[in-house]
Structures are given as structure tokens and as C-alpha cells.
mmCIF file of C-alpha atoms in Angstrom:
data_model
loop_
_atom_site.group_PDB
_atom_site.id
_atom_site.type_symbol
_atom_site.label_atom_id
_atom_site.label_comp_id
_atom_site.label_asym_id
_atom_site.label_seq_id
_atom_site.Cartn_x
_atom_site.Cartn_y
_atom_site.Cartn_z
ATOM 1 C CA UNK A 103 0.000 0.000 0.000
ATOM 2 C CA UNK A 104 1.237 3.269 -0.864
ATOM 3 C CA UNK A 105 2.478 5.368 1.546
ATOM 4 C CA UNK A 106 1.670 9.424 0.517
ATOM 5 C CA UNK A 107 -2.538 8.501 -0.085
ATOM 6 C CA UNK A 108 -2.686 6.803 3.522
ATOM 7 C CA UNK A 109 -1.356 9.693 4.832
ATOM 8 C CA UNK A 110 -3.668 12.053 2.854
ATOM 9 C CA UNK A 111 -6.552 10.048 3.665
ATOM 10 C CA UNK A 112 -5.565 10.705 7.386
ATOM 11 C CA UNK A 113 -5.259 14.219 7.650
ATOM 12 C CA UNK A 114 -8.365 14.648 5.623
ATOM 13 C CA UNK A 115 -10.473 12.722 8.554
ATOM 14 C CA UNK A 116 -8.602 14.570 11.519
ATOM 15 C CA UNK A 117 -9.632 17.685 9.566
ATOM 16 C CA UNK A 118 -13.291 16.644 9.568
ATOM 17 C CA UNK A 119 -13.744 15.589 12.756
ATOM 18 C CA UNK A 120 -12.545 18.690 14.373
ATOM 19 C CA UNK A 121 -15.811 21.015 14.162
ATOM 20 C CA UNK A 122 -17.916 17.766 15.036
ATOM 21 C CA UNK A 123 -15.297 17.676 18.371
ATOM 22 C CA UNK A 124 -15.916 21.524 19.081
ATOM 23 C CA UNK A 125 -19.527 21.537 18.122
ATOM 24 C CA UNK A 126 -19.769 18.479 21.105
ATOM 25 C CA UNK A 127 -18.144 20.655 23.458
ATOM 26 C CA UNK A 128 -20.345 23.492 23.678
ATOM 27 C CA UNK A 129 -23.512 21.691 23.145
ATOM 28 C CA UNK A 130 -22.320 19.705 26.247
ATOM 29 C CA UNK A 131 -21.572 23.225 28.668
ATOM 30 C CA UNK A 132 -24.654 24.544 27.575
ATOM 31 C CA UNK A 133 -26.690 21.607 28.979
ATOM 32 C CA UNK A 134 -24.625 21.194 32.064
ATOM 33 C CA UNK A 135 -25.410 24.867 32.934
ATOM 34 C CA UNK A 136 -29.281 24.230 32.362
ATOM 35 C CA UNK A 137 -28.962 21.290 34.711
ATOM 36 C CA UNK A 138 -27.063 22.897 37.061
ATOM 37 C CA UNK A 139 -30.234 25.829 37.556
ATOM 38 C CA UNK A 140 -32.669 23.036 37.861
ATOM 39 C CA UNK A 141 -30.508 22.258 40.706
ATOM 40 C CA UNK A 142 -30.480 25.155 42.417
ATOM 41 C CA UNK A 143 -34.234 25.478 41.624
ATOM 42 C CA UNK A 144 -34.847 22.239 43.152
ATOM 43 C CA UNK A 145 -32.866 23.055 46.278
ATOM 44 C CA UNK A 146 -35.051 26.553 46.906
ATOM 45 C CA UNK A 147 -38.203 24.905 46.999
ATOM 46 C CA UNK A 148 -36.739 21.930 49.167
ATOM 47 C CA UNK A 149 -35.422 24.485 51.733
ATOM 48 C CA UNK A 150 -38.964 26.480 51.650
ATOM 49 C CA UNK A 151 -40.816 23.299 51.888
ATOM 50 C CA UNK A 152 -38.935 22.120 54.876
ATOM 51 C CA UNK A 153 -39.550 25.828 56.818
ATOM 52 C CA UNK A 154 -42.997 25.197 55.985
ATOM 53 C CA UNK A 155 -43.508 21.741 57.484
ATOM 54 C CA UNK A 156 -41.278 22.914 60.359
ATOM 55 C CA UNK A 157 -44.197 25.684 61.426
ATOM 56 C CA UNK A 158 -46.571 22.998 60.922
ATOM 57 C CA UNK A 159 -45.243 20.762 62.809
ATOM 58 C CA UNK A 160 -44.793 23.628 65.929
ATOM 59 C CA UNK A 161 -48.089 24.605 65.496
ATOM 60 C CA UNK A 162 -49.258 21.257 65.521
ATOM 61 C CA UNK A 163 -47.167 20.837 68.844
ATOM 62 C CA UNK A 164 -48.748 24.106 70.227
ATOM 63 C CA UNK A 165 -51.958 22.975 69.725
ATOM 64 C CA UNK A 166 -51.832 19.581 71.357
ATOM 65 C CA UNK A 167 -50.018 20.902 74.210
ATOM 66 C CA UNK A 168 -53.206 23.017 74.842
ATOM 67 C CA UNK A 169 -55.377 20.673 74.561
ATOM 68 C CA UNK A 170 -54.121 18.056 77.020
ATOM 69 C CA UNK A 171 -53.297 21.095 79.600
ATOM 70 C CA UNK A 172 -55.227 20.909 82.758
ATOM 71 C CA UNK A 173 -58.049 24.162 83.621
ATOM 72 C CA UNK A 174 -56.046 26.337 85.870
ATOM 73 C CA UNK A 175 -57.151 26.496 89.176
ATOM 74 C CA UNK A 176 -57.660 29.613 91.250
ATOM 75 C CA UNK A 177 -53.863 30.401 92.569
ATOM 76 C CA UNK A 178 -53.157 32.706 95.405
ATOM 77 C CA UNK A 179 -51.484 36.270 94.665
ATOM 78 C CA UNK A 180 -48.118 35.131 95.069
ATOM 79 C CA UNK A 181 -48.248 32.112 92.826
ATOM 80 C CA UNK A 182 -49.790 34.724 90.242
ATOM 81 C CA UNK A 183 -47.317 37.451 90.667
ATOM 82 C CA UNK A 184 -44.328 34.357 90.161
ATOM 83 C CA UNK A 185 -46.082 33.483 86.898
ATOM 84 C CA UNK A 186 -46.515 36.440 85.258
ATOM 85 C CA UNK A 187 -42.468 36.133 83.627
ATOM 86 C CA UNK A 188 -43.144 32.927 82.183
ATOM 87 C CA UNK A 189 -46.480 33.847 80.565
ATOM 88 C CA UNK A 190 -44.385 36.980 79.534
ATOM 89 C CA UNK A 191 -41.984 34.531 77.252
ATOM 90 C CA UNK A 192 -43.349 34.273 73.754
ATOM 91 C CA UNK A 193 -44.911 30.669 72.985
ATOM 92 C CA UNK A 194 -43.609 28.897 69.438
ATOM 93 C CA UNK A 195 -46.813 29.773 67.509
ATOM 94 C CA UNK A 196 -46.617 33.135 68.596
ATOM 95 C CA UNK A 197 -43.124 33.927 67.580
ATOM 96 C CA UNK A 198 -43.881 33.029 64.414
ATOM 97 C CA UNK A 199 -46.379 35.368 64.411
ATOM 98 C CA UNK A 200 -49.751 32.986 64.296
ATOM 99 C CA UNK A 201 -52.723 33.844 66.217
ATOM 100 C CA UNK A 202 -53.428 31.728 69.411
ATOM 101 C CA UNK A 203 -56.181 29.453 68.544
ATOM 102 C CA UNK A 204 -58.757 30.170 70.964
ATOM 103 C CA UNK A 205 -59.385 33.439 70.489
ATOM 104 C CA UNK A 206 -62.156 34.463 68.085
ATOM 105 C CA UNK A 207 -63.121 37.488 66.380
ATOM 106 C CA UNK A 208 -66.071 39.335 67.584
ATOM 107 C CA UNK A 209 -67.868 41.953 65.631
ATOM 108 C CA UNK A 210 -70.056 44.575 67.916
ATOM 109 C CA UNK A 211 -72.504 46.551 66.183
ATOM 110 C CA UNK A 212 -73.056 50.163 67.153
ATOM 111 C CA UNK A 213 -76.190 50.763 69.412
ATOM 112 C CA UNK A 214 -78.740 52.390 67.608
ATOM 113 C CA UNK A 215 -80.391 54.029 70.780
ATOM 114 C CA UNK A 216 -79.798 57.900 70.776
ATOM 115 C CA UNK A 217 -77.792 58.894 73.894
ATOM 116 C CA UNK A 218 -79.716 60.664 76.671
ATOM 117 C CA UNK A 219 -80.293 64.185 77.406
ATOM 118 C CA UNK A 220 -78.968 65.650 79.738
ATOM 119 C CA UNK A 221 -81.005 68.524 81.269
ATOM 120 C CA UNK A 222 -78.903 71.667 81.613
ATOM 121 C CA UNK A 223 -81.562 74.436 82.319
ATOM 122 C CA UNK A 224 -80.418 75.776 85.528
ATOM 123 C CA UNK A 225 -82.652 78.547 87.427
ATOM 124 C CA UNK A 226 -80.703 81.746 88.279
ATOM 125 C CA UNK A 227 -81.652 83.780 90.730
ATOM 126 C CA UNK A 228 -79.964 87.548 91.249
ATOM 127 C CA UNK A 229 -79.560 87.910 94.923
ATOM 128 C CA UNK A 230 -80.724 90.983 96.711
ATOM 129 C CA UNK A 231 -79.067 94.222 97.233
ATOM 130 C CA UNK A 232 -79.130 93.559 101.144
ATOM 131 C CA UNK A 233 -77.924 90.719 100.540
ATOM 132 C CA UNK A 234 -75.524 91.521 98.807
ATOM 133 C CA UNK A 235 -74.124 94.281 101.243
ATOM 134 C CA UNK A 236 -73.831 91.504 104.401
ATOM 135 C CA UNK A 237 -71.587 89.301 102.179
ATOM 136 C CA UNK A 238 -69.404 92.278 100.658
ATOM 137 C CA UNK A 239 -66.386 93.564 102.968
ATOM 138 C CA UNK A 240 -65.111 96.572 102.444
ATOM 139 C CA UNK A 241 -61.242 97.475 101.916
ATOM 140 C CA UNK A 242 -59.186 98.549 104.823
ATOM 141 C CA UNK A 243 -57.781 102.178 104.481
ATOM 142 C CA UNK A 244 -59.991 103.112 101.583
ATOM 143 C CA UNK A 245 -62.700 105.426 101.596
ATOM 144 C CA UNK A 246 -65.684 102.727 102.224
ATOM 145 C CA UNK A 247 -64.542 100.946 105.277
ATOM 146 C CA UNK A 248 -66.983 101.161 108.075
ATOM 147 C CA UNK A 249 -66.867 102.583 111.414
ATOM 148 C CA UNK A 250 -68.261 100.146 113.813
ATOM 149 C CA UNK A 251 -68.950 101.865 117.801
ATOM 150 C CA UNK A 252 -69.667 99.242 120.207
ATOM 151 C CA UNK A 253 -69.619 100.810 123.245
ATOM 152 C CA UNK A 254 -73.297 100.681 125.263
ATOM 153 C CA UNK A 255 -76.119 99.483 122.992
ATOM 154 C CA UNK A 256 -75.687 101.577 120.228
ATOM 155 C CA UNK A 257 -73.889 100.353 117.065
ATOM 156 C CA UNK A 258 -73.096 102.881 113.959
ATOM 157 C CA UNK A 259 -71.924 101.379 110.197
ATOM 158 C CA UNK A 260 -70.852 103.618 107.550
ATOM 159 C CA UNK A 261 -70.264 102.463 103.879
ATOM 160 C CA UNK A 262 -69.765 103.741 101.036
ATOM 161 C CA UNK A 263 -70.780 101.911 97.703
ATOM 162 C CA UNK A 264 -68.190 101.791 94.916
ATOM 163 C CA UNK A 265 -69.058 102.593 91.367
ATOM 164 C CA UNK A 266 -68.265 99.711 89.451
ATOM 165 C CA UNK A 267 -65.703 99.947 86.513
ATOM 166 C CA UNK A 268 -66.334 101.143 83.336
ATOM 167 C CA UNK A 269 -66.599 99.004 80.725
ATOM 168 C CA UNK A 270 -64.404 98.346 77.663
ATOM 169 C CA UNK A 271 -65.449 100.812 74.811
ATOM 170 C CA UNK A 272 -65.587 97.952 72.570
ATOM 171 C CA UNK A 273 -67.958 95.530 74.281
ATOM 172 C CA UNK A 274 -70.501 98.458 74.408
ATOM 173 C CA UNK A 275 -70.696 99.124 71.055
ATOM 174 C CA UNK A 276 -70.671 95.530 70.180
ATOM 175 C CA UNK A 277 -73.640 95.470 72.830
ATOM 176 C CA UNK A 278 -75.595 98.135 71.011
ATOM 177 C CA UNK A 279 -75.158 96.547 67.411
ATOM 178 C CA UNK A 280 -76.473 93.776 69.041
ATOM 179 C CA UNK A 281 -79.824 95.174 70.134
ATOM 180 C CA UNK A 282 -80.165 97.445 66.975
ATOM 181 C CA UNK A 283 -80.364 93.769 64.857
ATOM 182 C CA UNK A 284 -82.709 92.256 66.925
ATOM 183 C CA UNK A 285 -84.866 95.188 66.291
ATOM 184 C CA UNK A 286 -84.152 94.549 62.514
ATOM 185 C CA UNK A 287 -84.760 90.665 62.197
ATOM 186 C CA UNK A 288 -88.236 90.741 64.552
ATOM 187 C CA UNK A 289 -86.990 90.000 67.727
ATOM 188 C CA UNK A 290 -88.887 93.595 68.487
ATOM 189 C CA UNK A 291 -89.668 92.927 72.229
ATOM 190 C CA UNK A 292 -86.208 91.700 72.759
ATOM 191 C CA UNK A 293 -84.502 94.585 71.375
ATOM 192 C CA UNK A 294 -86.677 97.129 73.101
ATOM 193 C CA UNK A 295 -85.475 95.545 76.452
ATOM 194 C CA UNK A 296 -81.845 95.877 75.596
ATOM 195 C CA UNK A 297 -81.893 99.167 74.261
ATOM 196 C CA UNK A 298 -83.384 100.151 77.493
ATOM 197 C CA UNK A 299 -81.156 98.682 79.496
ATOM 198 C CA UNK A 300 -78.060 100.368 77.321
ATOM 199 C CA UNK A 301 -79.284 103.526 78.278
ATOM 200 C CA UNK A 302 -80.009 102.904 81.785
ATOM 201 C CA UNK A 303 -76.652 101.048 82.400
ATOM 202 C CA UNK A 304 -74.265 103.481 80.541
ATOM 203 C CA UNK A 305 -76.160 107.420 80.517
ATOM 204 C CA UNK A 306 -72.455 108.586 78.946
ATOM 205 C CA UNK A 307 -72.115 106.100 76.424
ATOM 206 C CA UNK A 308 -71.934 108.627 72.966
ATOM 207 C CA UNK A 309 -74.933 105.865 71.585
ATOM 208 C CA UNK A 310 -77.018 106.720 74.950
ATOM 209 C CA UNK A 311 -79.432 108.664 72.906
ATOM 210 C CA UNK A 312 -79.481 106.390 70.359
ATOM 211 C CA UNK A 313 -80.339 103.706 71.950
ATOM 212 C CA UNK A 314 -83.474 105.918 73.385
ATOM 213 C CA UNK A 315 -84.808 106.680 70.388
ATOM 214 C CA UNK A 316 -84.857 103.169 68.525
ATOM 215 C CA UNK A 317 -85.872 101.700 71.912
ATOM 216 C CA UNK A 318 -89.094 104.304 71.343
ATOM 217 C CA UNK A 319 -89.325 103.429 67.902
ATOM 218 C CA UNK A 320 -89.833 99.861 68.395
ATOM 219 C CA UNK A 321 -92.282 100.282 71.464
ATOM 220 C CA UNK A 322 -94.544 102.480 68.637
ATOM 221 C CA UNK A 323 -94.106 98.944 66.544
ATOM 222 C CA UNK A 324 -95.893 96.828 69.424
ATOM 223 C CA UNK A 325 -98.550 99.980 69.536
ATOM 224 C CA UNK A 326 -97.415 100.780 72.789
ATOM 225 C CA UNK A 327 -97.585 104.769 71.861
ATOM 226 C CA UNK A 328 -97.464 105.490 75.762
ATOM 227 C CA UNK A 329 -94.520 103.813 76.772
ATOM 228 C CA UNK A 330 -93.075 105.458 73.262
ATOM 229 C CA UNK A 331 -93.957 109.329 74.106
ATOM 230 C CA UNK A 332 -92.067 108.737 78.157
ATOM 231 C CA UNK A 333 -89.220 107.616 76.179
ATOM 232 C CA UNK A 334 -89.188 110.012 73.791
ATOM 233 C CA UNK A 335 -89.660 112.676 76.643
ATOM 234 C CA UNK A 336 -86.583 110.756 78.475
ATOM 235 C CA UNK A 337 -84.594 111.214 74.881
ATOM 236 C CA UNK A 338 -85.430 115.178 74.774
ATOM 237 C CA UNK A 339 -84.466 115.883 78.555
ATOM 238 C CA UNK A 340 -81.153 113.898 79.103
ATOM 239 C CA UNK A 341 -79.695 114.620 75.820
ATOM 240 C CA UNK A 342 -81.130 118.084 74.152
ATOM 241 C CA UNK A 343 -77.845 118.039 72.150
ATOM 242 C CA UNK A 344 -77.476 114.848 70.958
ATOM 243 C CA UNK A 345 -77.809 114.205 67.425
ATOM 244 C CA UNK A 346 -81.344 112.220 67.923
ATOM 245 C CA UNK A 347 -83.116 115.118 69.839
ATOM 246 C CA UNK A 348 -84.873 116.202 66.300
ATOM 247 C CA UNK A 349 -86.624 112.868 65.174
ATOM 248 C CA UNK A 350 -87.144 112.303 68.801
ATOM 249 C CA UNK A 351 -89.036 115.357 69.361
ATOM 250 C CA UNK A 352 -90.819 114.192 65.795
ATOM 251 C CA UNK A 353 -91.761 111.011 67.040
ATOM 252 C CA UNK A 354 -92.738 112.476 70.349
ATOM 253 C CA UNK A 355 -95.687 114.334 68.494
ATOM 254 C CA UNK A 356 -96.493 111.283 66.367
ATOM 255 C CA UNK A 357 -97.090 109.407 69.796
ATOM 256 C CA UNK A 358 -99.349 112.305 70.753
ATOM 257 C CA UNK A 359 -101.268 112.448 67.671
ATOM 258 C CA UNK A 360 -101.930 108.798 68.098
ATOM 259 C CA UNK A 361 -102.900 109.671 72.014
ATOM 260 C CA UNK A 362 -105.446 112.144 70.563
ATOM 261 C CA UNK A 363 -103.093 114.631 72.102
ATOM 262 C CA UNK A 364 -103.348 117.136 68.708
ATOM 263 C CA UNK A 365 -102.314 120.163 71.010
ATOM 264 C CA UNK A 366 -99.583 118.355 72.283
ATOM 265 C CA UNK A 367 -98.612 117.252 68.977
ATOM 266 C CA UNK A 368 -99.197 120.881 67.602
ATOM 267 C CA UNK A 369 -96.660 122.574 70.236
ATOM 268 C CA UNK A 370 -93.677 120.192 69.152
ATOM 269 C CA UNK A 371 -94.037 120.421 65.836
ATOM 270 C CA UNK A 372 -93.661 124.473 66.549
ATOM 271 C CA UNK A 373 -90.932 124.165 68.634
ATOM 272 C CA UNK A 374 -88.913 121.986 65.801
ATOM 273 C CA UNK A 375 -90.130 124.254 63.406
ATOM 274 C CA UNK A 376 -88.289 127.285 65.326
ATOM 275 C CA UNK A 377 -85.442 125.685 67.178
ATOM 276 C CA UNK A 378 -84.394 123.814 64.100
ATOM 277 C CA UNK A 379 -85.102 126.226 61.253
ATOM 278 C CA UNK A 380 -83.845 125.270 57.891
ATOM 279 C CA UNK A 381 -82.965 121.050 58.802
ATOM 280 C CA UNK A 382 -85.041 118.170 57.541
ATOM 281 C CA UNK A 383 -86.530 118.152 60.812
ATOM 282 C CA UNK A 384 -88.349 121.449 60.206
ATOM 283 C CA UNK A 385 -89.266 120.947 56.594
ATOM 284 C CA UNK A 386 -91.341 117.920 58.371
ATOM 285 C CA UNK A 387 -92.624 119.519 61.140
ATOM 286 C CA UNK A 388 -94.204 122.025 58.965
ATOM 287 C CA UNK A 389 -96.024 119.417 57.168
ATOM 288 C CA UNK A 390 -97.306 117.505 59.487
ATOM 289 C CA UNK A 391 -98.363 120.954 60.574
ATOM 290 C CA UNK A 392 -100.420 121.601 57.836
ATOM 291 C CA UNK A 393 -101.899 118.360 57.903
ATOM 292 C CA UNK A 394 -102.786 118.840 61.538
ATOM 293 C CA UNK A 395 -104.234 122.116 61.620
ATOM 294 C CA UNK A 396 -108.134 122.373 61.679
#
């Protein structure tokens, strides 16, 4: 056999098999690596199904152990106060975090019932004023302490009341508003009351007058033309300067023409007429003059 063709027929086949060699290889890593993650796969779920069957089991334990435990008896104090750090240590279920088993859930449902009232009308009653002098002591070394003289049967007290302070400026007039609105939402009665009391309570107050002369105006809304004319008359006398002295003094003869007063009425129309020549005041006094006159 010749030599040279053996040898070309060799290196031919070497040559061939080469790529089949390297195309083994790779085929192999590349199905060694897939096994390999099955594996690992494998191993995960192993390890999470043993953790899994380990809480079973202790909660399995847990649970039997409760059952064949004995009721507790009653104890005495001391026995109770030495087991409270035991049942302070966690139990297996519960450091796992599983709920004991014999508690239950228990849904309460809101009463429907309204709650009850409560009655908070109390009855005031203003003490009186000598009442109020036995239970007030006056100051020593001011102006109102009394002078007490014991000797024999006889027995002297002097006081002296003290005017009580002024209010704040701001509370007044928030006062008056108030009384002027009830006047203007209905509340007529109401209004007339406070008004009344504004004056009475604070004669200086620069709304003094003012007050006056709505309080009038609403007591001619309830018809009470009386009670209107004395405060109207009040109005005129305490304040003949103020700046509700005309329309009071107007008013004043509207509550007499409703008294059937027309001479009355006729003399303060005249009096407006001359005192305040030339106002609005006037120019209505002389009409109602006209309309009054015979």
C-alpha cells in the first residue's frame, strides 16, 4: 500500500472531525449549565418546603399541648405574681407570628339608641341688694370701710358703695349693634329691652341717645304709643344736644297724635319748626303741621 494517499486520507479525517469535536463541546456546557439551575431550583423549593412543614409541625405541637393542659385552678397572689415572667416569654406559635387558637373574632354593632339628654336648664336667681351688702367687705384704708362703735347698745356702720368699673369701649358698642339687629330681624320685644337697658346702664355712652330713640321706635311697633312718648320725653331731657333730639321730638308728636293729644302734637311740631329752622326736621314739622291744623 502506498504510503503518501494513507497519509492524505488521514489528515483529511482529523480535519473533519474537528468542528464535530468543538460543536460536542459546547452543546455539552450549555446543557450542564441548564442542569445545574434546575438544581439550584430544586434546592429553593426543598429548603422552603422544609420551613414550611417545620411551622406545621410547631403549630401542631402548640396545639396539642393546649389541649391536654389541665383548667387552671384559682392560685393565690403570690403564685400569680411568680407566673406572670413565664407567661411573659413568647410561645412557638406566637413567635412566628400565628394567632393563638382560641381566640375568636367578635364583631359589635353600634347601638342604635340615641344617647340621653342631659337637662342643663339651671334657674338663676340675682340675689338681693341687702344681701348683697352683708356678704361684701369693704377694703381697709380706703374710703368705704366702716366705722363700727360698740360701746353701750348703740352700734353705727358707715359704707360707702363703689361705682363699678367702666366698661371696655368695645364691648358696648358691640352690645348696642347687638340690640339694633334684633330690632331689625323681629326679635322687636327683645330689642326694646336691651336698648333700654343700654341707656339705663351706661347714661355717657356717645350711643345713649341712640339707643333711646330706637328703643321708642320699636315700642310704637308693638302699639305701645305710651310707653313710646315717656321715652321720647326721656330722649329730649337727658340729651337736648345729641344728634337724635330732632326725630325724637318728631316722634314724640307722632305718639301724641296717636294719644289724641293734637295740642300736644301741635306745640312740638312748633318748637322743631323754630329751634331747628332750615334742617329736615323742620321741613317735616311744617307738614305735618299743615296736615294737623283744623
Amino acid at each position: 500500500m502506498p504510503v503518501r494517499p494513507f497519509l492524505f486520507r488521514l489528515f483529511a479525517a482529523v480535519a473533519l472531525s474537528a468542528p464535530t469535536a468543538c460543536a460536542t463541546t459546547a452543546a455539552s456546557q450549555t446543557e450542564v449549565g441548564r442542569l445545574e439551575a434546575e438544581v439550584r431550583t430544586l434546592r429553593a423549593a426543598q429548603s422552603s418546603l422544609i420551613e414550611r412543614l417545620e411551622r406545621l409541625e410547631n403549630r401542631d405541637a402548640v396545639s396539642r399541648a393546649r389541649a391536654a393542659a389541665p383548667a387552671p385552678a384559682a392560685s393565690s397572689p403570690a403564685a400569680t405574681a411568680s407566673a406572670k415572667p413565664e407567661a411573659a416569654s413568647p410561645e412557638p406559635g406566637e413567635s412566628l407570628g400565628l394567632a393563638p387558637a382560641e381566640l375568636t373574632v367578635v364583631r359589635l354593632k353600634p347601638k342604635k339608641e340615641p344617647a340621653p339628654r342631659i337637662n342643663t336648664a339651671v334657674a338663676v336667681m340675682e340675689p338681693d341688694a341687702d344681701q348683697m351688702e352683708m356678704f361684701i367687705s369693704p377694703v381697709e384704708g380706703s374710703s368705704g370701710t366702716g366705722s363700727v362703735s360698740l360701746g353701750g347698745s348703740m352700734a353705727s356702720t358707715t359704707t360707702t358703695r363703689m361705682e363699678p368699673p367702666e366698661k371696655d369701649p368695645d364691648i358696648l358698642d358691640a352690645e348696642y349693634e347687638r340690640a339694633v339687629a334684633m330690632l331689625r330681624t323681629g326679635n322687636v320685644e327683645g330689642g326694646v329691652e336691651t336698648l333700654t337697658r343700654f341707656a339705663a346702664e351706661n347714661p355717657r355712652h356717645p350711643r345713649a341717645d341712640n339707643a333711646l330713640y330706637f328703643s321708642g321706635l320699636g315700642q310704637m311697633g308693638l302699639k305701645d304709643a305710651a310707653g313710646a312718648a315717656k321715652t321720647f320725653e326721656k330722649l329730649i331731657k337727658n340729651y337736648p344736644a345729641g344728634d337724635a333730639v330732632q326725630d325724637g321730638m318728631l316722634r314724640l308728636a307722632e305718639c301724641r297724635v296717636r294719644l289724641n293729644q293734637a295740642v300736644d302734637a301741635r306745640a312740638l311740631y312748633t318748637r322743631v319748626v323754630t329751634q331747628f329752622p332750615g334742617t329736615a326736621a323742620a321741613t317735616q314739622a311744617e307738614q305735618r303741621l299743615a296736615a294737623l291744623s283744623p
